[in-house]
Coordinates of C-alpha atoms and ligand atoms in Angstrom, one line a residue:
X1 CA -14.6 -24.5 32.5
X2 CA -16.4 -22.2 31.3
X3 CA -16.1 -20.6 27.8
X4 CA -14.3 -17.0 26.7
X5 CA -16.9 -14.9 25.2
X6 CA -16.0 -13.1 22.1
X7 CA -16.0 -10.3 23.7
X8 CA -13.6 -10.8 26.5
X9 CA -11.4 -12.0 23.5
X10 CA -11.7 -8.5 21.9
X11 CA -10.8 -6.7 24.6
X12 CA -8.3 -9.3 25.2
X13 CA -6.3 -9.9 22.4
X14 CA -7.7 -7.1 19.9
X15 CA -5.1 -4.0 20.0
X16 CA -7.7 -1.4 20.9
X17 CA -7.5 2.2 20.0
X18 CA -10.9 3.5 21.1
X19 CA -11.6 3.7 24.9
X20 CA -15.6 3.3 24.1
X21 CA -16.0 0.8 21.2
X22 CA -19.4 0.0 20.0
X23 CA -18.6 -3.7 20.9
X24 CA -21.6 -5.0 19.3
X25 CA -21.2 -8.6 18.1
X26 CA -22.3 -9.0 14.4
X27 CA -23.7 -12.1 12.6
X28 CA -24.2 -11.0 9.5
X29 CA -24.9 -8.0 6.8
X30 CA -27.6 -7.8 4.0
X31 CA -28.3 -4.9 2.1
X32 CA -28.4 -1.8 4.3
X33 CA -28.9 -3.9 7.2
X34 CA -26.7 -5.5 9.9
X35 CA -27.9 -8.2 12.1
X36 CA -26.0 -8.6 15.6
X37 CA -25.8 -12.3 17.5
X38 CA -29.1 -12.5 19.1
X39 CA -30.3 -11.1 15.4
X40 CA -31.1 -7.5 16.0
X41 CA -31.5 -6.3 13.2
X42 CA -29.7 -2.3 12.6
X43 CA -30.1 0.3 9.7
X44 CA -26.6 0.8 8.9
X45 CA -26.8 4.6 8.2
X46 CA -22.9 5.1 7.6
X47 CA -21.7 2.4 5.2
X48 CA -19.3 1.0 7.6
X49 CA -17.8 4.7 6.6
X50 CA -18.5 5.4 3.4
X51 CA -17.4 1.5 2.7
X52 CA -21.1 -0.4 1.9
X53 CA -22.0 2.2 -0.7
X54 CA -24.4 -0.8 -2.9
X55 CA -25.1 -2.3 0.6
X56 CA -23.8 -5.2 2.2
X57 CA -23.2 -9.1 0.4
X58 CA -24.3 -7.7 -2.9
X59 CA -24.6 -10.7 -4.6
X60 CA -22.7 -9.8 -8.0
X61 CA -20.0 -8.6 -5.5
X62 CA -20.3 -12.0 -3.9
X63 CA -20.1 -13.9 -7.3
X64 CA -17.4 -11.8 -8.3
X65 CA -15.0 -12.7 -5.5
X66 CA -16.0 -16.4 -5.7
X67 CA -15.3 -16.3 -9.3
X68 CA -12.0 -14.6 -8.7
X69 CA -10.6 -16.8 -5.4
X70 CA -11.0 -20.1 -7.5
X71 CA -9.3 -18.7 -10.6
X72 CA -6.3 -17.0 -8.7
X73 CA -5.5 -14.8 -5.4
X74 CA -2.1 -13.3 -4.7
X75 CA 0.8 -14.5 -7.2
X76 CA 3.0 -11.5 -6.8
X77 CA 3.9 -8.1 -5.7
X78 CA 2.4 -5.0 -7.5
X79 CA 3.4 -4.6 -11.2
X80 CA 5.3 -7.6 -12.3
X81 CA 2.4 -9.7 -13.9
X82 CA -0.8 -9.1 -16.1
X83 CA -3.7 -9.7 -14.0
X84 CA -6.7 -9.1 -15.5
X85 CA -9.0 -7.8 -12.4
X86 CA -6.3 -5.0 -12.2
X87 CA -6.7 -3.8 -15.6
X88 CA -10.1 -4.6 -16.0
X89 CA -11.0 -2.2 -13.2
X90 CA -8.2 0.6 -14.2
X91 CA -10.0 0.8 -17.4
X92 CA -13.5 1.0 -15.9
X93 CA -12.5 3.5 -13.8
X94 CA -10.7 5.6 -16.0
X95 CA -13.4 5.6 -18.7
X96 CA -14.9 7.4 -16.3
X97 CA -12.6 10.0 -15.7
X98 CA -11.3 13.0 -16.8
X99 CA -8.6 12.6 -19.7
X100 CA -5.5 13.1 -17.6
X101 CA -6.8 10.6 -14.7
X102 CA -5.9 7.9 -17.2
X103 CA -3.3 5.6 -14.9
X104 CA -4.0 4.2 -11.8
X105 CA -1.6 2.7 -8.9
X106 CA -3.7 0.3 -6.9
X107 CA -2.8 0.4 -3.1
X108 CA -4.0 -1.5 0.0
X109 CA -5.7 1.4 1.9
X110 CA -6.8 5.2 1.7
X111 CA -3.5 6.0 3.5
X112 CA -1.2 4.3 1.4
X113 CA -2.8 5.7 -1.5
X114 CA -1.9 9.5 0.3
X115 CA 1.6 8.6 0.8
X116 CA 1.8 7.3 -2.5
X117 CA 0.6 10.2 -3.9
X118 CA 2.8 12.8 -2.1
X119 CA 5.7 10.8 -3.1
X120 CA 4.9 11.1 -6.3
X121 CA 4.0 14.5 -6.1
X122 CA 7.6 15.1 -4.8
X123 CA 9.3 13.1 -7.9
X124 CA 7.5 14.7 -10.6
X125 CA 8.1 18.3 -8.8
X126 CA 11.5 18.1 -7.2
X127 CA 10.1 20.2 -4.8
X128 CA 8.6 19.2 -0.9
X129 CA 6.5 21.8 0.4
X130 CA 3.4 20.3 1.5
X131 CA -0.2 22.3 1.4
X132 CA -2.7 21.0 3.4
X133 CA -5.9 22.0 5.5
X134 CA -7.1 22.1 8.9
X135 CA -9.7 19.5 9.9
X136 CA -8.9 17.3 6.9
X137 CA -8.4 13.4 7.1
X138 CA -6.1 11.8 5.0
X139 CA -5.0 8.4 7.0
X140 CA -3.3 7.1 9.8
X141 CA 0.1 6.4 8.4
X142 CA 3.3 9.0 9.3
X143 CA 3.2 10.9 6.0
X144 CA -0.5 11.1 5.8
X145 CA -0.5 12.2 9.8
X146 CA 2.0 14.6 8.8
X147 CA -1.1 16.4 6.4
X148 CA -3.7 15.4 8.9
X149 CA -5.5 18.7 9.8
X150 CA -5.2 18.8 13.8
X151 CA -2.5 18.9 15.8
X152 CA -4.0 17.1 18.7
X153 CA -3.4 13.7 17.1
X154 CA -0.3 14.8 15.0
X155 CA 1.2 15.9 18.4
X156 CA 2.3 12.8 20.0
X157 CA 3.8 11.1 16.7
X158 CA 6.1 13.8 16.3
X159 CA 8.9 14.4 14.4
X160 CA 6.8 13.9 11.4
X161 CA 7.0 14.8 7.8
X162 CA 8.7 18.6 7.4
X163 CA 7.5 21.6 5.1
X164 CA 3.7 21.2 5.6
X165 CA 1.4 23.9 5.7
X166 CA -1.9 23.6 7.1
X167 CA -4.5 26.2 6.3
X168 CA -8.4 26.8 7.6
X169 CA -10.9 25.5 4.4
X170 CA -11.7 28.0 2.4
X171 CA -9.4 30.7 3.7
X172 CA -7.5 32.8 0.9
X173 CA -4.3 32.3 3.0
X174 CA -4.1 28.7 1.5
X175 CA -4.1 30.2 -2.0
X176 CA -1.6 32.7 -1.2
X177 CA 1.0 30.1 0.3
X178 CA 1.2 28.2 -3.0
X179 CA 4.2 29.3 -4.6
X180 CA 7.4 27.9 -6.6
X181 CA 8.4 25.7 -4.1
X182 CA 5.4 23.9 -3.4
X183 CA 4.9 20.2 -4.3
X184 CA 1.4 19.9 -4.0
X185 CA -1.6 20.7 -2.3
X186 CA -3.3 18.0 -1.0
X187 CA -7.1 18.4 0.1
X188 CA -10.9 16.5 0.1
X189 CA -13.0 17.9 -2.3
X190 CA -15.8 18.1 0.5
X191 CA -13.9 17.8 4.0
X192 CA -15.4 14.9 5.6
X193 CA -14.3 15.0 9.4
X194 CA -15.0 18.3 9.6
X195 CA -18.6 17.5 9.5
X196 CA -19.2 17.1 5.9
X197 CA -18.0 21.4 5.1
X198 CA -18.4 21.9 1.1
X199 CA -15.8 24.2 -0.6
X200 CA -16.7 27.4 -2.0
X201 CA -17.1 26.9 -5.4
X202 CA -14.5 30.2 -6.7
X203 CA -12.2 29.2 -3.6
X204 CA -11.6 26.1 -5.3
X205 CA -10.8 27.2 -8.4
X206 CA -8.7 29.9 -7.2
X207 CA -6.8 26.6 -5.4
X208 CA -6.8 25.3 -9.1
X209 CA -5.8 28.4 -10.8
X210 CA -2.7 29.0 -8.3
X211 CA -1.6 25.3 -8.4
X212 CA -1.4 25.4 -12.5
X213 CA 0.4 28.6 -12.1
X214 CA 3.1 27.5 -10.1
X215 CA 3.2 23.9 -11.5
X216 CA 1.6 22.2 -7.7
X217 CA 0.0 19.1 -7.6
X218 CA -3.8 19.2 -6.8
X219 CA -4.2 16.2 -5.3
X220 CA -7.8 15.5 -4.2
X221 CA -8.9 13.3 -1.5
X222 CA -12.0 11.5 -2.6
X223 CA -11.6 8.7 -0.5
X224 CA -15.1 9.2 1.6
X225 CA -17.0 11.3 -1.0
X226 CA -16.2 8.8 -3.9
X227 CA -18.8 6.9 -6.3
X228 CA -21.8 8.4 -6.3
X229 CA -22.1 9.8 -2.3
X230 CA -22.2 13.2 -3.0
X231 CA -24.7 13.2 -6.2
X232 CA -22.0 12.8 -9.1
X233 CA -19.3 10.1 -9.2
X234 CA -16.7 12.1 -7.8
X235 CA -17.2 15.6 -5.9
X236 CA -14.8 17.6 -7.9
X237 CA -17.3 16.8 -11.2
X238 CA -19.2 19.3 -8.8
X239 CA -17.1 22.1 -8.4
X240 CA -15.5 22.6 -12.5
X241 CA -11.8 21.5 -11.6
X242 CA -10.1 18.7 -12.2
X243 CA -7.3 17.4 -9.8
X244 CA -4.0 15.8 -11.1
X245 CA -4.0 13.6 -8.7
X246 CA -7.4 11.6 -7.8
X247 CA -7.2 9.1 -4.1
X248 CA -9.8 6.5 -3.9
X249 CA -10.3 4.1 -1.2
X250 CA -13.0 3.0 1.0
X251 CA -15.9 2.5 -1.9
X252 CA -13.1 1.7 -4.3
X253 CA -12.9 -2.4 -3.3
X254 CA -16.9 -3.1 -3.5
X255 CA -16.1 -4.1 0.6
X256 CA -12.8 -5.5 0.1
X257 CA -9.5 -3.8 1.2
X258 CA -8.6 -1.8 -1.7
X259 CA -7.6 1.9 -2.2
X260 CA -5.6 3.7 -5.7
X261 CA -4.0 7.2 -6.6
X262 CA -5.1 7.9 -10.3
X263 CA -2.5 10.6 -12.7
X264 CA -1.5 11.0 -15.8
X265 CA 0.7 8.4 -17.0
X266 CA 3.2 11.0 -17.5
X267 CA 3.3 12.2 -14.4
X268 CA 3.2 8.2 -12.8
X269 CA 6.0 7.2 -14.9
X270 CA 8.3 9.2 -12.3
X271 CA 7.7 6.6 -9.9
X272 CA 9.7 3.6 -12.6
X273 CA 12.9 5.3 -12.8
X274 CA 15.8 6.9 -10.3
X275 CA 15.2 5.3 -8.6
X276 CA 12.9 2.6 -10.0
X277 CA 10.7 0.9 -7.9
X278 CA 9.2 4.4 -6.7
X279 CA 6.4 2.5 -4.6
X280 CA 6.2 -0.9 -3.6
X281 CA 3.1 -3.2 -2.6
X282 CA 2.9 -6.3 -1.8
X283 CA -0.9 -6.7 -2.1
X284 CA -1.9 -3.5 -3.2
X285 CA -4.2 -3.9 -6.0
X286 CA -5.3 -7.3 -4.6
X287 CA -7.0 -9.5 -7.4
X288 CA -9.7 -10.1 -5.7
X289 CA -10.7 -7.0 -4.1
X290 CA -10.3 -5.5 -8.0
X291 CA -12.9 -8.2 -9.4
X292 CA -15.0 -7.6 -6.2
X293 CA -14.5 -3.1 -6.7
X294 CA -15.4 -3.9 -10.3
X295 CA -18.8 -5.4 -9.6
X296 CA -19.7 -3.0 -7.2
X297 CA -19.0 0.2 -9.7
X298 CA -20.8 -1.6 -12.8
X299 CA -23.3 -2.1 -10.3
X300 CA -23.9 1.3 -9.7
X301 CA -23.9 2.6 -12.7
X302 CA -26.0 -0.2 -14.1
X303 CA -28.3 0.6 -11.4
X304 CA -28.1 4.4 -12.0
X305 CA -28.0 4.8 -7.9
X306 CA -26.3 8.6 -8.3
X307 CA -29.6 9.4 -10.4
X308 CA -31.8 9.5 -7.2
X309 CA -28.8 10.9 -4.7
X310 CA -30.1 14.3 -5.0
X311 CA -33.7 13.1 -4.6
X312 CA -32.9 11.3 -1.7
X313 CA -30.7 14.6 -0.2
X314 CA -33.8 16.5 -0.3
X315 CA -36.6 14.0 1.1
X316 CA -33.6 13.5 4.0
X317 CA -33.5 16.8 5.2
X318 CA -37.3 17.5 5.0
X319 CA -37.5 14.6 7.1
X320 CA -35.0 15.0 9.6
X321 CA -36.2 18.2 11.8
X322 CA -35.8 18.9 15.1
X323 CA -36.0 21.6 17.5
X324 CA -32.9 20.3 19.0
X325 CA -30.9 20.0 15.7
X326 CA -29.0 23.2 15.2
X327 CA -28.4 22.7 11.3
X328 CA -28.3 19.5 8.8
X329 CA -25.3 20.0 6.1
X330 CA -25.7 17.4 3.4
X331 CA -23.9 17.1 0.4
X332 CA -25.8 14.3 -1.3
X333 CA -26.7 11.6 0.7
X334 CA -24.3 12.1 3.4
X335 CA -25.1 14.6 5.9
X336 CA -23.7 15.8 9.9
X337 CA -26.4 16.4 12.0
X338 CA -25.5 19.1 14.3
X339 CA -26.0 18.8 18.2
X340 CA -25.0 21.7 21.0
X341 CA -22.2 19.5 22.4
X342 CA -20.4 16.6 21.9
X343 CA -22.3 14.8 25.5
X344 CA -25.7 15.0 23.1
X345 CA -24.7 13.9 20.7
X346 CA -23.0 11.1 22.0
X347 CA -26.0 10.0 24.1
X348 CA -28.8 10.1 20.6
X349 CA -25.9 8.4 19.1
X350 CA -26.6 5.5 22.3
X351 CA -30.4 5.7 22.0
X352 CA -29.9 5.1 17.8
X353 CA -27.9 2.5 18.0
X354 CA -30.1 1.1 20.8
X355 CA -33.2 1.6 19.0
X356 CA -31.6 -0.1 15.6
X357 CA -29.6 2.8 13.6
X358 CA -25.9 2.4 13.5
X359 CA -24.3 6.1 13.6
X360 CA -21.2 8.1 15.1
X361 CA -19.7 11.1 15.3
X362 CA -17.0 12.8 12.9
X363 CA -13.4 12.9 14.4
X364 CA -13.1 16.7 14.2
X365 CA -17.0 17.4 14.7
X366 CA -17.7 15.3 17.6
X367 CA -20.9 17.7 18.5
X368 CA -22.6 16.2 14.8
X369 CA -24.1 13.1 14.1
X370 CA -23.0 10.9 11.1
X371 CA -25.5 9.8 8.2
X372 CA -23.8 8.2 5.2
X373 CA -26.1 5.3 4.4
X374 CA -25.8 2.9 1.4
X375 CA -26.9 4.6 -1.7
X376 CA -29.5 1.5 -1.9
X377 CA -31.5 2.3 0.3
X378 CA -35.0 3.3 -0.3
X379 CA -37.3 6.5 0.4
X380 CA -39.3 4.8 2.8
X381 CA -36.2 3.2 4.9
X382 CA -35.0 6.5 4.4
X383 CA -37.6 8.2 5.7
X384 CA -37.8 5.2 8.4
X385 CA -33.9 6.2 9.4
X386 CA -34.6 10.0 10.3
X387 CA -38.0 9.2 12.2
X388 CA -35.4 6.9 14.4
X389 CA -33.0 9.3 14.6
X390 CA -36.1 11.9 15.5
X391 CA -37.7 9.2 18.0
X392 CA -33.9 8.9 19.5
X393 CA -33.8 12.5 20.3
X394 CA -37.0 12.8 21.7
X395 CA -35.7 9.5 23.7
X396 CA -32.7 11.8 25.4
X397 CA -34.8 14.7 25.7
X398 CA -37.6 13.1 27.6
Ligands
LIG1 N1 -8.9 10.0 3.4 C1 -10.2 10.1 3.9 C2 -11.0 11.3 3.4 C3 -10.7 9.2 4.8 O1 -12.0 9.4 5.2 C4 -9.9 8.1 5.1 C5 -10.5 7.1 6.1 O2 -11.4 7.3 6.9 C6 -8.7 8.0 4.6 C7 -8.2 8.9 3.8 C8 -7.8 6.8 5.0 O3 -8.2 5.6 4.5 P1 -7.8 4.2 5.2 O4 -8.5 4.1 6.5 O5 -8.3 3.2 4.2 O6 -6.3 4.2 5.3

């Protein structure tokens, strides 16, 4: 008899949601690089999405976790007991925040930290209206699809959450809908899906100003552009404002599942009374992806990795030109490579992956090519990731 490969198991017994998946087979992942089964080795130049910002199987992330599994794992749900990789890591991060992001509720995913965050968004306010913006991404789950920005994927799950709003980015019209009987507004600081689009700098604030006037909820989606990606540990430190509500994710658990919304305690404590109980996890805040999130964020700031971000923005987009690449937006190093249709795209995306550089697309900019490497990596692999990309052009264009 002969044996089921892994990969008829995947297809097999593996709920798929992609009609195309990469299906690649991995062995194993060092650093910025992935190594499939018959050990080719691949530049991962998006981070397993933002994920592997120090790399992969850092080894203080390893030690951490090992450290951690032996001592404990889960004991109980969210809240109840004192567990020392949970407040070890709120106070990291929050010493390096703003003030008012001074608590934070440790969830198991970006999307449960969005839902958690419009809930509490709705207690503190009393209110439900729901800004949010075209082309954003905010997770998977009904109340986050509800402020996903497109209504090609919102469509089919339908009825979802009422009284939200969705605006272009950087339209005034946003600003103008925020009134008294809006709960919050609810964007990314720099709209990743959309093929990394920055905000104007006096939109945002405008956003900032109206919320404050009205009493709304900024809640910022920081999810992708978190720790460090964008030049500055978060992207709002960019643009002067300060959101009342912070969501982390991705990053956040050093390569383990982990995700948070950060507020004031003030505003948080809505979620312990009437009734109490406001959000419930079972493993949110796992121990052991906190210990493991921990590491990786002393790691990068012990490292100083955001120090050479901007560096490393610059010496990416003097390197990667192209005749056939209609624009590069970066923000930091993180960048959509812009193609004249989605079919180019997609085949350089083949010929990368094929000639060792692991990209994609962006879900609402399917015509741009994804770079988001780990902030570790060097100016010459750097340099060595846009000549493949270049080579993989020339490759389709031939
Ligand atoms: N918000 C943003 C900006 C994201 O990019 C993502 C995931 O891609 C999410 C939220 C959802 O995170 P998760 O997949 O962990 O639920």
């Amino acid at each position: 008899m002969t044996a089921i490969s892994n990969r008829q198991l995947f297809f097999n017994h593996l709920g798929q949601t992609s009609q195309a998946p990469m299906g690649i087979e991995m062995l194993k992942a060092k650093g910025i690089y992935l190594y499939d089964i018959n050990n080719k080795k691949y530049i991962d130049a998006i981070s397993g999405f933002s994920v592997a910002n120090i790399g992969h199987s850092n080894n203080e992330i390893i030690t951490a976790i090992q450290q951690q599994a032996e001592q404990y794992m889960h004991l109980i749900v969210y809240g109840e007991f004192i567990q020392q990789p949970q407040v070890a890591y709120a106070k990291l991060l929050v010493d390096n925040l703003p003030k008012i992001l001074n608590c934070v509720y440790f969830t198991n995913s970006g999307a449960e930290a969005t839902e958690g965050a419009m809930k509490l968004a709705k207690r503190v306010t009393n209110r439900s209206k729901i800004i949010a913006f075209n082309h954003s991404y905010h997770g998977s789950t009904q109340g986050a699809l509800s402020v996903m920005g497109s209504e090609y994927w919102r469509n089919a799950y339908r009825p979802l959450l009422p009284n939200v709003y969705h605006f272009n980015f950087n339209n005034e019209n946003a600003i103008n809908a925020i009134d008294e009987n809006t709960a919050c507004v609810i964007l990314e600081i720099v709209q990743a899906e959309a093929g990394i689009i920055q905000p104007d700098s006096n939109w945002i604030k405008q956003i900032r100003k109206k919320c404050n006037e009205n009493n709304v909820l900024l809640i910022a989606d920081e999810i992708q552009s978190g720790f460090g990606r964008t030049g500055t540990l978060f992207a709002f430190e960019q643009f002067n404002i300060i959101p009342d509500i912070l969501l982390l994710g991705k990053a956040l658990g050093g390569g383990m599942p982990l995700g948070a919304f950060i507020a004031d305690k003030k505003l948080m404590n809505a979620l312990t009374n009437n009734p109490v109980l406001g959000h419930i996890t079972t493993f949110g805040g796992h121990p052991v992806s906190c210990a493991a999130g921990k590491a990786a964020m002393e790691f990068l700031l012990k490292e100083n990795l955001i120090h050479s971000i901007k560096e490393k923005e610059k010496i990416l987009k003097q390197t990667l030109q192209h005749q056939k690449i209609k624009i590069v937006r970066t923000c930091g190093l993180w960048a959509a490579v812009e193609f004249d249709s989605f079919e180019i795209n997609h085949a350089i995306i083949q010929k990368c992956i094929a000639n060792g550089v692991i990209t994609d697309w962006f879900l609402f900019a399917d015509n741009c090519l994804r770079i988001a490497p780990p902030l570790i990596i060097t100016t010459e692999e750097l340099v060595m990731l846009c000549n493949i990309v270049k080579q993989s052009i020339d490759d389709v264009f031939k």
